Coordinates of C-alpha atoms in Angstrom, one line a residue:
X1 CA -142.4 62.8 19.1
X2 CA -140.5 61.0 16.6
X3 CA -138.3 64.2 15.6
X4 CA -140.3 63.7 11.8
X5 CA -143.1 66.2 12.7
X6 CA -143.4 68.6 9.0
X7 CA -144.4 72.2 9.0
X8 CA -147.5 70.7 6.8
X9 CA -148.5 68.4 9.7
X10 CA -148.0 71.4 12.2
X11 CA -150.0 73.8 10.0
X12 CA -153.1 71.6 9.6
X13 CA -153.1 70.4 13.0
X14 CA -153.0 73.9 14.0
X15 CA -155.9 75.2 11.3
X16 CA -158.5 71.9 12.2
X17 CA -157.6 73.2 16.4
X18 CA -157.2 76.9 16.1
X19 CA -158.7 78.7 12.7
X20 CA -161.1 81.8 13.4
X21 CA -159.9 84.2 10.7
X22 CA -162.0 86.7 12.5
X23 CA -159.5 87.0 14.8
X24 CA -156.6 87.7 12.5
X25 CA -156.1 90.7 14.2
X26 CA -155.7 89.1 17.6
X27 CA -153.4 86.2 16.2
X28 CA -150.9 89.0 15.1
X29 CA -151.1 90.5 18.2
X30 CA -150.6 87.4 20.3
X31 CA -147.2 86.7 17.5
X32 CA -146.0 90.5 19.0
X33 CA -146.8 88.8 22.4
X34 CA -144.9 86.1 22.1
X35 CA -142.0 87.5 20.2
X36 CA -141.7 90.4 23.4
X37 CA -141.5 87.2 25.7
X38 CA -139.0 85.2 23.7
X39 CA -137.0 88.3 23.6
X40 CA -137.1 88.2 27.5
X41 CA -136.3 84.7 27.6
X42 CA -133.5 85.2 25.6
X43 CA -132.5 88.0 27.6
X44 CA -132.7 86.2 30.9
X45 CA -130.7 83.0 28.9
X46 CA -134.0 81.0 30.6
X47 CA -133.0 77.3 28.3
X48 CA -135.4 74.7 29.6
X49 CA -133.3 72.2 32.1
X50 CA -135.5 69.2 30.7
X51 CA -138.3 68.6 28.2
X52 CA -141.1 68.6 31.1
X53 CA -140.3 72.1 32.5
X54 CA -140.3 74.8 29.7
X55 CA -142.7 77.4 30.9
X56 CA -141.4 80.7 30.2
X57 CA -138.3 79.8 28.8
X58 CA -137.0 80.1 25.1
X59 CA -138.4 76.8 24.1
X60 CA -141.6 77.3 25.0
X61 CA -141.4 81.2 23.5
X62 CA -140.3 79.8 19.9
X63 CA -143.3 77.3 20.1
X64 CA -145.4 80.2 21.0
X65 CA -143.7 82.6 18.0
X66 CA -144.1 79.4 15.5
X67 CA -147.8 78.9 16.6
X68 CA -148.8 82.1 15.8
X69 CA -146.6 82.8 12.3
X70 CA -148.6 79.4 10.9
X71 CA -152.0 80.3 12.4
X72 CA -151.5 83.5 10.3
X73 CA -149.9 81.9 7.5
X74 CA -153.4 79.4 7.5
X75 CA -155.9 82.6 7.6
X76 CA -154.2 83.7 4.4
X77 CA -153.9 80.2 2.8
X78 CA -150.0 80.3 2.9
X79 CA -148.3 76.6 2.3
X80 CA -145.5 77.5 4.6
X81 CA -143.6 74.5 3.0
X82 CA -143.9 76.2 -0.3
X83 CA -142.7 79.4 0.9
X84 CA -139.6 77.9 2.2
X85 CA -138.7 76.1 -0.9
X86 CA -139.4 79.1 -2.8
X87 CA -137.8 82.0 -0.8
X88 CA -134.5 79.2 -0.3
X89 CA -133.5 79.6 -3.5
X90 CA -134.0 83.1 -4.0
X91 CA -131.6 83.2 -1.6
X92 CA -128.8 80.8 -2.8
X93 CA -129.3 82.9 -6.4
X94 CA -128.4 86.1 -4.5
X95 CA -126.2 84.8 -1.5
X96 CA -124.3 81.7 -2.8
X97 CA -123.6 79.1 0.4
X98 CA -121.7 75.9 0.3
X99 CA -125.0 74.3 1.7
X100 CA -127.8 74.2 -0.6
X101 CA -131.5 73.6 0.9
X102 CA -133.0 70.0 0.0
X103 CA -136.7 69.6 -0.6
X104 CA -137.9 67.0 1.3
X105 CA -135.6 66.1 4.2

């Protein structure tokens, strides 16, 4: 990967692989799933050595957690990207930072 991959790309990619809104139901509680094992990973402080070995460990559980939030996210039609920009500055107008978010980067 070229460290440019966009929450758009991931979301379509993951509604032209993975989109039965059928099983809504079961995507949420696969997201519970994975959040209970990332929690466990955290736990156990199980950080992948290298990029070929992650199974089980907190890099593969946020992957998991991430999967699952934008399968959701596509069953409902949700632009994740949109959502960020959006909910970013209703934060900065109620918790002021010296970093402001930047649409587009």
């Amino acid at each position: 990967m070229d460290g440019k991959t966009t929450i758009k790309y991931l979301q379509t990619y993951i509604k032209e692989t993975d989109y039965k809104p059928e099983l809504l139901k079961d995507y949420f509680l696969k997201l519970s799933e994975e959040v209970g094992e990332l929690s466990r990973a955290i736990r156990k402080g199980l950080k992948a050595q290298d990029n070929a070995e992650i199974k089980g460990t907190i890099d593969e559980e946020l992957w998991d957690v991430i999967y699952y939030v934008l399968a959701i996210a596509n069953i409902y039609d949700v632009d994740i990207e949109q959502v960020i920009k959006v909910k970013s500055e209703m934060n900065e107008s109620r918790y002021p930072a010296k970093v402001k978010f930047e649409e587009g980067r």
